[in-house]
Amino acid sequence: MKRVHLKKLEAEVERLRKELMHKVSGDYTKLADPAILPLSKQLDGLITEYMKETTMMLKK
């Protein structure tokens, strides 16, 4: 069950990463743009969740 959840998280992280990179288009100063920040924060949250899940799995 956990592995399925991790795979979904991985897919969502990759989808958001691609969307963010597309919107930034190589201009990393856009990462501070108010229109981009929510997407960046969402991606950060998913990465944090993924890291917590993988850490918990490794401890078992």
mmCIF file as gemmi writes it, N, C-alpha and C atoms, coordinates in Angstrom:
data_model
loop_
_atom_site.group_PDB
_atom_site.id
_atom_site.type_symbol
_atom_site.label_atom_id
_atom_site.label_alt_id
_atom_site.label_comp_id
_atom_site.label_asym_id
_atom_site.label_entity_id
_atom_site.label_seq_id
_atom_site.pdbx_PDB_ins_code
_atom_site.Cartn_x
_atom_site.Cartn_y
_atom_site.Cartn_z
_atom_site.occupancy
_atom_site.B_iso_or_equiv
_atom_site.pdbx_formal_charge
_atom_site.auth_seq_id
_atom_site.auth_asym_id
_atom_site.pdbx_PDB_model_num
ATOM 1 N N . MET Axp A 1 ? 0.817 -1.197 0 1 0 ? 1 A 1
ATOM 2 C CA . MET Axp A 1 ? 0 0 0 1 0 ? 1 A 1
ATOM 3 C C . MET Axp A 1 ? 0.866 1.268 0 1 0 ? 1 A 1
ATOM 4 N N . LYS Axp A 2 ? 1.891 1.285 0.835 1 0 ? 2 A 1
ATOM 5 C CA . LYS Axp A 2 ? 2.777 2.451 0.907 1 0 ? 2 A 1
ATOM 6 C C . LYS Axp A 2 ? 3.469 2.703 -0.424 1 0 ? 2 A 1
ATOM 7 N N . ARG Axp A 3 ? 3.857 1.625 -1.088 1 0 ? 3 A 1
ATOM 8 C CA . ARG Axp A 3 ? 4.569 1.792 -2.365 1 0 ? 3 A 1
ATOM 9 C C . ARG Axp A 3 ? 3.676 2.433 -3.419 1 0 ? 3 A 1
ATOM 10 N N . VAL Axp A 4 ? 2.398 2.089 -3.402 1 0 ? 4 A 1
ATOM 11 C CA . VAL Axp A 4 ? 1.462 2.697 -4.345 1 0 ? 4 A 1
ATOM 12 C C . VAL Axp A 4 ? 1.36 4.198 -4.056 1 0 ? 4 A 1
ATOM 13 N N . HIS Axp A 5 ? 1.273 4.535 -2.78 1 0 ? 5 A 1
ATOM 14 C CA . HIS Axp A 5 ? 1.212 5.949 -2.382 1 0 ? 5 A 1
ATOM 15 C C . HIS Axp A 5 ? 2.488 6.675 -2.81 1 0 ? 5 A 1
ATOM 16 N N . LEU Axp A 6 ? 3.637 6.043 -2.622 1 0 ? 6 A 1
ATOM 17 C CA . LEU Axp A 6 ? 4.903 6.666 -3.024 1 0 ? 6 A 1
ATOM 18 C C . LEU Axp A 6 ? 4.965 6.881 -4.529 1 0 ? 6 A 1
ATOM 19 N N . LYS Axp A 7 ? 4.475 5.918 -5.283 1 0 ? 7 A 1
ATOM 20 C CA . LYS Axp A 7 ? 4.479 6.05 -6.746 1 0 ? 7 A 1
ATOM 21 C C . LYS Axp A 7 ? 3.589 7.218 -7.181 1 0 ? 7 A 1
ATOM 22 N N . LYS Axp A 8 ? 2.441 7.376 -6.503 1 0 ? 8 A 1
ATOM 23 C CA . LYS Axp A 8 ? 1.557 8.496 -6.821 1 0 ? 8 A 1
ATOM 24 C C . LYS Axp A 8 ? 2.23 9.82 -6.469 1 0 ? 8 A 1
ATOM 25 N N . LEU Axp A 9 ? 2.905 9.857 -5.317 1 0 ? 9 A 1
ATOM 26 C CA . LEU Axp A 9 ? 3.633 11.063 -4.93 1 0 ? 9 A 1
ATOM 27 C C . LEU Axp A 9 ? 4.725 11.382 -5.947 1 0 ? 9 A 1
ATOM 28 N N . GLU Axp A 10 ? 5.465 10.363 -6.36 1 0 ? 10 A 1
ATOM 29 C CA . GLU Axp A 10 ? 6.528 10.566 -7.351 1 0 ? 10 A 1
ATOM 30 C C . GLU Axp A 10 ? 5.961 11.149 -8.643 1 0 ? 10 A 1
ATOM 31 N N . ALA Axp A 11 ? 4.842 10.612 -9.084 1 0 ? 11 A 1
ATOM 32 C CA . ALA Axp A 11 ? 4.226 11.085 -10.324 1 0 ? 11 A 1
ATOM 33 C C . ALA Axp A 11 ? 3.758 12.531 -10.186 1 0 ? 11 A 1
ATOM 34 N N . GLU Axp A 12 ? 3.167 12.86 -9.045 1 0 ? 12 A 1
ATOM 35 C CA . GLU Axp A 12 ? 2.692 14.222 -8.827 1 0 ? 12 A 1
ATOM 36 C C . GLU Axp A 12 ? 3.855 15.2 -8.699 1 0 ? 12 A 1
ATOM 37 N N . VAL Axp A 13 ? 4.919 14.796 -8.03 1 0 ? 13 A 1
ATOM 38 C CA . VAL Axp A 13 ? 6.112 15.638 -7.927 1 0 ? 13 A 1
ATOM 39 C C . VAL Axp A 13 ? 6.668 15.912 -9.321 1 0 ? 13 A 1
ATOM 40 N N . GLU Axp A 14 ? 6.765 14.893 -10.125 1 0 ? 14 A 1
ATOM 41 C CA . GLU Axp A 14 ? 7.31 15.064 -11.478 1 0 ? 14 A 1
ATOM 42 C C . GLU Axp A 14 ? 6.407 15.963 -12.323 1 0 ? 14 A 1
ATOM 43 N N . ARG Axp A 15 ? 5.095 15.787 -12.21 1 0 ? 15 A 1
ATOM 44 C CA . ARG Axp A 15 ? 4.156 16.611 -12.964 1 0 ? 15 A 1
ATOM 45 C C . ARG Axp A 15 ? 4.301 18.09 -12.567 1 0 ? 15 A 1
ATOM 46 N N . LEU Axp A 16 ? 4.331 18.344 -11.259 1 0 ? 16 A 1
ATOM 47 C CA . LEU Axp A 16 ? 4.469 19.73 -10.797 1 0 ? 16 A 1
ATOM 48 C C . LEU Axp A 16 ? 5.832 20.311 -11.149 1 0 ? 16 A 1
ATOM 49 N N . ARG Axp A 17 ? 6.868 19.493 -11.081 1 0 ? 17 A 1
ATOM 50 C CA . ARG Axp A 17 ? 8.211 19.964 -11.445 1 0 ? 17 A 1
ATOM 51 C C . ARG Axp A 17 ? 8.241 20.42 -12.9 1 0 ? 17 A 1
ATOM 52 N N . LYS Axp A 18 ? 7.648 19.614 -13.772 1 0 ? 18 A 1
ATOM 53 C CA . LYS Axp A 18 ? 7.615 19.969 -15.193 1 0 ? 18 A 1
ATOM 54 C C . LYS Axp A 18 ? 6.807 21.238 -15.43 1 0 ? 18 A 1
ATOM 55 N N . GLU Axp A 19 ? 5.676 21.352 -14.725 1 0 ? 19 A 1
ATOM 56 C CA . GLU Axp A 19 ? 4.847 22.545 -14.867 1 0 ? 19 A 1
ATOM 57 C C . GLU Axp A 19 ? 5.601 23.787 -14.394 1 0 ? 19 A 1
ATOM 58 N N . LEU Axp A 20 ? 6.273 23.66 -13.268 1 0 ? 20 A 1
ATOM 59 C CA . LEU Axp A 20 ? 7.045 24.785 -12.724 1 0 ? 20 A 1
ATOM 60 C C . LEU Axp A 20 ? 8.165 25.177 -13.684 1 0 ? 20 A 1
ATOM 61 N N . MET Axp A 21 ? 8.885 24.203 -14.18 1 0 ? 21 A 1
ATOM 62 C CA . MET Axp A 21 ? 9.983 24.503 -15.105 1 0 ? 21 A 1
ATOM 63 C C . MET Axp A 21 ? 9.455 25.163 -16.377 1 0 ? 21 A 1
ATOM 64 N N . HIS Axp A 22 ? 8.296 24.713 -16.841 1 0 ? 22 A 1
ATOM 65 C CA . HIS Axp A 22 ? 7.694 25.318 -18.034 1 0 ? 22 A 1
ATOM 66 C C . HIS Axp A 22 ? 7.345 26.786 -17.781 1 0 ? 22 A 1
ATOM 67 N N . LYS Axp A 23 ? 6.757 27.064 -16.614 1 0 ? 23 A 1
ATOM 68 C CA . LYS Axp A 23 ? 6.356 28.432 -16.293 1 0 ? 23 A 1
ATOM 69 C C . LYS Axp A 23 ? 7.559 29.34 -16.053 1 0 ? 23 A 1
ATOM 70 N N . VAL Axp A 24 ? 8.623 28.793 -15.497 1 0 ? 24 A 1
ATOM 71 C CA . VAL Axp A 24 ? 9.83 29.572 -15.23 1 0 ? 24 A 1
ATOM 72 C C . VAL Axp A 24 ? 10.633 29.767 -16.511 1 0 ? 24 A 1
ATOM 73 N N . SER Axp A 25 ? 10.612 28.791 -17.374 1 0 ? 25 A 1
ATOM 74 C CA . SER Axp A 25 ? 11.292 28.851 -18.68 1 0 ? 25 A 1
ATOM 75 C C . SER Axp A 25 ? 12.753 29.276 -18.593 1 0 ? 25 A 1
ATOM 76 N N . GLY Axp A 26 ? 13.46 28.759 -17.602 1 0 ? 26 A 1
ATOM 77 C CA . GLY Axp A 26 ? 14.884 29.04 -17.478 1 0 ? 26 A 1
ATOM 78 C C . GLY Axp A 26 ? 15.212 30.33 -16.741 1 0 ? 26 A 1
ATOM 79 N N . ASP Axp A 27 ? 14.207 31.162 -16.482 1 0 ? 27 A 1
ATOM 80 C CA . ASP Axp A 27 ? 14.432 32.421 -15.756 1 0 ? 27 A 1
ATOM 81 C C . ASP Axp A 27 ? 14.1 32.174 -14.287 1 0 ? 27 A 1
ATOM 82 N N . TYR Axp A 28 ? 15.108 31.765 -13.523 1 0 ? 28 A 1
ATOM 83 C CA . TYR Axp A 28 ? 14.886 31.359 -12.143 1 0 ? 28 A 1
ATOM 84 C C . TYR Axp A 28 ? 14.508 32.507 -11.225 1 0 ? 28 A 1
ATOM 85 N N . THR Axp A 29 ? 14.631 33.752 -11.699 1 0 ? 29 A 1
ATOM 86 C CA . THR Axp A 29 ? 14.144 34.872 -10.892 1 0 ? 29 A 1
ATOM 87 C C . THR Axp A 29 ? 12.62 34.839 -10.799 1 0 ? 29 A 1
ATOM 88 N N . LYS Axp A 30 ? 11.983 34.15 -11.739 1 0 ? 30 A 1
ATOM 89 C CA . LYS Axp A 30 ? 10.525 34.014 -11.719 1 0 ? 30 A 1
ATOM 90 C C . LYS Axp A 30 ? 10.034 33.159 -10.555 1 0 ? 30 A 1
ATOM 91 N N . LEU Axp A 31 ? 10.941 32.418 -9.915 1 0 ? 31 A 1
ATOM 92 C CA . LEU Axp A 31 ? 10.531 31.575 -8.79 1 0 ? 31 A 1
ATOM 93 C C . LEU Axp A 31 ? 9.972 32.408 -7.637 1 0 ? 31 A 1
ATOM 94 N N . ALA Axp A 32 ? 10.327 33.675 -7.573 1 0 ? 32 A 1
ATOM 95 C CA . ALA Axp A 32 ? 9.814 34.565 -6.538 1 0 ? 32 A 1
ATOM 96 C C . ALA Axp A 32 ? 8.546 35.307 -6.984 1 0 ? 32 A 1
ATOM 97 N N . ASP Axp A 33 ? 8.124 35.073 -8.205 1 0 ? 33 A 1
ATOM 98 C CA . ASP Axp A 33 ? 6.919 35.709 -8.742 1 0 ? 33 A 1
ATOM 99 C C . ASP Axp A 33 ? 5.69 35.224 -7.965 1 0 ? 33 A 1
ATOM 100 N N . PRO Axp A 34 ? 4.823 36.139 -7.538 1 0 ? 34 A 1
ATOM 101 C CA . PRO Axp A 34 ? 3.63 35.744 -6.782 1 0 ? 34 A 1
ATOM 102 C C . PRO Axp A 34 ? 2.739 34.732 -7.512 1 0 ? 34 A 1
ATOM 103 N N . ALA Axp A 35 ? 2.777 34.724 -8.815 1 0 ? 35 A 1
ATOM 104 C CA . ALA Axp A 35 ? 1.98 33.762 -9.575 1 0 ? 35 A 1
ATOM 105 C C . ALA Axp A 35 ? 2.605 32.364 -9.554 1 0 ? 35 A 1
ATOM 106 N N . ILE Axp A 36 ? 3.897 32.279 -9.308 1 0 ? 36 A 1
ATOM 107 C CA . ILE Axp A 36 ? 4.626 31.013 -9.318 1 0 ? 36 A 1
ATOM 108 C C . ILE Axp A 36 ? 4.745 30.422 -7.915 1 0 ? 36 A 1
ATOM 109 N N . LEU Axp A 37 ? 4.774 31.273 -6.894 1 0 ? 37 A 1
ATOM 110 C CA . LEU Axp A 37 ? 4.996 30.806 -5.516 1 0 ? 37 A 1
ATOM 111 C C . LEU Axp A 37 ? 4.047 29.702 -5.054 1 0 ? 37 A 1
ATOM 112 N N . PRO Axp A 38 ? 2.744 29.785 -5.328 1 0 ? 38 A 1
ATOM 113 C CA . PRO Axp A 38 ? 1.869 28.694 -4.865 1 0 ? 38 A 1
ATOM 114 C C . PRO Axp A 38 ? 2.253 27.331 -5.447 1 0 ? 38 A 1
ATOM 115 N N . LEU Axp A 39 ? 2.618 27.307 -6.699 1 0 ? 39 A 1
ATOM 116 C CA . LEU Axp A 39 ? 3.036 26.065 -7.337 1 0 ? 39 A 1
ATOM 117 C C . LEU Axp A 39 ? 4.335 25.549 -6.719 1 0 ? 39 A 1
ATOM 118 N N . SER Axp A 40 ? 5.263 26.462 -6.484 1 0 ? 40 A 1
ATOM 119 C CA . SER Axp A 40 ? 6.53 26.094 -5.863 1 0 ? 40 A 1
ATOM 120 C C . SER Axp A 40 ? 6.324 25.55 -4.452 1 0 ? 40 A 1
ATOM 121 N N . LYS Axp A 41 ? 5.434 26.206 -3.692 1 0 ? 41 A 1
ATOM 122 C CA . LYS Axp A 41 ? 5.147 25.742 -2.331 1 0 ? 41 A 1
ATOM 123 C C . LYS Axp A 41 ? 4.457 24.382 -2.34 1 0 ? 41 A 1
ATOM 124 N N . GLN Axp A 42 ? 3.575 24.166 -3.296 1 0 ? 42 A 1
ATOM 125 C CA . GLN Axp A 42 ? 2.9 22.875 -3.419 1 0 ? 42 A 1
ATOM 126 C C . GLN Axp A 42 ? 3.923 21.778 -3.716 1 0 ? 42 A 1
ATOM 127 N N . LEU Axp A 43 ? 4.843 22.062 -4.617 1 0 ? 43 A 1
ATOM 128 C CA . LEU Axp A 43 ? 5.894 21.104 -4.945 1 0 ? 43 A 1
ATOM 129 C C . LEU Axp A 43 ? 6.769 20.827 -3.728 1 0 ? 43 A 1
ATOM 130 N N . ASP Axp A 44 ? 7.141 21.861 -2.994 1 0 ? 44 A 1
ATOM 131 C CA . ASP Axp A 44 ? 7.933 21.694 -1.771 1 0 ? 44 A 1
ATOM 132 C C . ASP Axp A 44 ? 7.21 20.785 -0.778 1 0 ? 44 A 1
ATOM 133 N N . GLY Axp A 45 ? 5.911 20.996 -0.626 1 0 ? 45 A 1
ATOM 134 C CA . GLY Axp A 45 ? 5.128 20.18 0.297 1 0 ? 45 A 1
ATOM 135 C C . GLY Axp A 45 ? 5.104 18.716 -0.101 1 0 ? 45 A 1
ATOM 136 N N . LEU Axp A 46 ? 4.955 18.464 -1.39 1 0 ? 46 A 1
ATOM 137 C CA . LEU Axp A 46 ? 4.942 17.082 -1.871 1 0 ? 46 A 1
ATOM 138 C C . LEU Axp A 46 ? 6.309 16.419 -1.687 1 0 ? 46 A 1
ATOM 139 N N . ILE Axp A 47 ? 7.367 17.162 -1.936 1 0 ? 47 A 1
ATOM 140 C CA . ILE Axp A 47 ? 8.712 16.612 -1.75 1 0 ? 47 A 1
ATOM 141 C C . ILE Axp A 47 ? 8.94 16.289 -0.285 1 0 ? 47 A 1
ATOM 142 N N . THR Axp A 48 ? 8.495 17.172 0.601 1 0 ? 48 A 1
ATOM 143 C CA . THR Axp A 48 ? 8.625 16.932 2.039 1 0 ? 48 A 1
ATOM 144 C C . THR Axp A 48 ? 7.844 15.689 2.45 1 0 ? 48 A 1
ATOM 145 N N . GLU Axp A 49 ? 6.624 15.568 1.952 1 0 ? 49 A 1
ATOM 146 C CA . GLU Axp A 49 ? 5.81 14.388 2.256 1 0 ? 49 A 1
ATOM 147 C C . GLU Axp A 49 ? 6.493 13.114 1.757 1 0 ? 49 A 1
ATOM 148 N N . TYR Axp A 50 ? 7.032 13.175 0.543 1 0 ? 50 A 1
ATOM 149 C CA . TYR Axp A 50 ? 7.727 12.014 -0.028 1 0 ? 50 A 1
ATOM 150 C C . TYR Axp A 50 ? 8.92 11.618 0.841 1 0 ? 50 A 1
ATOM 151 N N . MET Axp A 51 ? 9.693 12.608 1.261 1 0 ? 51 A 1
ATOM 152 C CA . MET Axp A 51 ? 10.873 12.324 2.081 1 0 ? 51 A 1
ATOM 153 C C . MET Axp A 51 ? 10.472 11.709 3.425 1 0 ? 51 A 1
ATOM 154 N N . LYS Axp A 52 ? 9.419 12.204 4.044 1 0 ? 52 A 1
ATOM 155 C CA . LYS Axp A 52 ? 8.938 11.645 5.308 1 0 ? 52 A 1
ATOM 156 C C . LYS Axp A 52 ? 8.498 10.195 5.13 1 0 ? 52 A 1
ATOM 157 N N . GLU Axp A 53 ? 7.76 9.941 4.061 1 0 ? 53 A 1
ATOM 158 C CA . GLU Axp A 53 ? 7.271 8.585 3.794 1 0 ? 53 A 1
ATOM 159 C C . GLU Axp A 53 ? 8.426 7.614 3.568 1 0 ? 53 A 1
ATOM 160 N N . THR Axp A 54 ? 9.401 8.019 2.791 1 0 ? 54 A 1
ATOM 161 C CA . THR Axp A 54 ? 10.527 7.127 2.513 1 0 ? 54 A 1
ATOM 162 C C . THR Axp A 54 ? 11.375 6.902 3.772 1 0 ? 54 A 1
ATOM 163 N N . THR Axp A 55 ? 11.515 7.94 4.581 1 0 ? 55 A 1
ATOM 164 C CA . THR Axp A 55 ? 12.273 7.79 5.835 1 0 ? 55 A 1
ATOM 165 C C . THR Axp A 55 ? 11.571 6.815 6.766 1 0 ? 55 A 1
ATOM 166 N N . MET Axp A 56 ? 10.249 6.926 6.864 1 0 ? 56 A 1
ATOM 167 C CA . MET Axp A 56 ? 9.491 6.006 7.706 1 0 ? 56 A 1
ATOM 168 C C . MET Axp A 56 ? 9.616 4.564 7.213 1 0 ? 56 A 1
ATOM 169 N N . MET Axp A 57 ? 9.588 4.389 5.908 1 0 ? 57 A 1
ATOM 170 C CA . MET Axp A 57 ? 9.713 3.038 5.348 1 0 ? 57 A 1
ATOM 171 C C . MET Axp A 57 ? 11.08 2.437 5.653 1 0 ? 57 A 1
ATOM 172 N N . LEU Axp A 58 ? 12.113 3.242 5.603 1 0 ? 58 A 1
ATOM 173 C CA . LEU Axp A 58 ? 13.469 2.752 5.852 1 0 ? 58 A 1
ATOM 174 C C . LEU Axp A 58 ? 13.686 2.384 7.314 1 0 ? 58 A 1
ATOM 175 N N . LYS Axp A 59 ? 12.948 3.031 8.205 1 0 ? 59 A 1
ATOM 176 C CA . LYS Axp A 59 ? 13.097 2.758 9.635 1 0 ? 59 A 1
ATOM 177 C C . LYS Axp A 59 ? 12.419 1.465 10.048 1 0 ? 59 A 1
ATOM 178 N N . LYS Axp A 60 ? 11.52 0.96 9.216 1 0 ? 60 A 1
ATOM 179 C CA . LYS Axp A 60 ? 10.79 -0.279 9.572 1 0 ? 60 A 1
ATOM 180 C C . LYS Axp A 60 ? 11.597 -1.504 9.281 1 0 ? 60 A 1
